Amino acid sequence: GAVVSQHPSWVICKSGTSVKIECRSLDFQATTMFWYRQFPKQSLMLMATSNEGSKATYEQGVEKDKFLINHASLTLSTLTVTSAHPEDSSFYICSASSGGATSGQYFGPGTRLTVL
Amino acid sequence: QKEVEQNSGPLSVPEGAIASLNCTYSDRVSQSFFWYRQYSGKSPELIMSIYSNGDKEDGRFTAQLNKASQYVSLLIRDSQPSDSATYLCAVNRRSSASKIIFGSGTRLSIRP
């Protein structure tokens, strides 16, 4: 149980284009989904928290107009990196939680974004 | 002070020995504690959760929690080379029940 998928697993795009990453909880309803970014040899950095049907809450320093998050259903959240630049190249990982203080987060396999 | 602190390592342990990973946290009212394993280039995988003081065992893994000392640890018995990874300690945040804070991780290396 507690399987989270992400698509695509990797993407290469040109600078200035937008990239959409999907995160799905396959066998449970995720009341909350989280988006992280991780640069090589660095720790996870939480970007935003999204709850189904409401606006995402962004962490300090994360541009909400650049990283658009939509949590359309209890099993799907999307992250769109708009007008991507080389400095946005990173490993983007989503996680999902069924809610509550005792629920762990289950991570998707991650999406490696390379912006040329 | 970081909310969740871990020694970055690397921690080198001989194969077959016990690996001990430690974590301290600052929020006294935190209720839930998790250990994740992350292999290089992969996403984190939840391996243990603990909510009460004491020990919790699952196979070769034992999580230990001491809320009075704000300390949580992970013991790995009979360490294997496949245990070589970065181990992330995570603690739930009081202000948002499902949001958890991650430590920066301890890199563990099991030497044959």
CSV table of C-alpha atoms in Angstrom, one decimal, chain A residues 2 5 12 14 18 21 23 29 36-38 46 50-51 57 64 66 77 81 84 87 91 93-94 97 100 106 110 113:
chain,number,residue,atom,x,y,z
A,2,ALA,CA,0.8,3.7,0.1
A,5,SER,CA,3.6,7.8,-8.7
A,12,ILE,CA,14.7,18.0,-20.6
A,14,LYS,CA,14.5,24.5,-23.3
A,18,SER,CA,6.8,25.3,-19.0
A,21,ILE,CA,4.8,17.2,-13.3
A,23,CYS,CA,1.8,13.3,-8.7
A,29,GLN,CA,-6.7,9.2,-0.8
A,36,TYR,CA,9.9,19.2,-2.6
A,37,ARG,CA,13.0,20.1,-4.5
A,38,GLN,CA,16.4,18.6,-4.0
A,46,LEU,CA,9.8,21.8,0.9
A,50,SER,CA,-1.4,21.5,-1.2
A,51,ASN,CA,-4.8,20.3,0.0
A,57,THR,CA,0.6,27.1,0.8
A,64,LYS,CA,3.9,30.9,-6.4
A,66,LYS,CA,6.5,30.4,-11.1
A,77,SER,CA,-1.6,17.1,-7.7
A,81,VAL,CA,7.3,25.1,-13.6
A,84,ALA,CA,11.8,27.4,-16.7
A,87,GLU,CA,18.7,27.3,-12.3
A,91,PHE,CA,15.1,16.8,-8.6
A,93,ILE,CA,9.7,15.0,-5.5
A,94,CYS,CA,6.1,14.9,-4.4
A,97,SER,CA,-0.3,12.0,3.2
A,100,GLY,CA,-3.3,13.5,10.7
A,106,TYR,CA,4.9,8.6,1.1
A,110,GLY,CA,10.8,12.0,-8.3
A,113,LEU,CA,14.2,18.3,-14.6
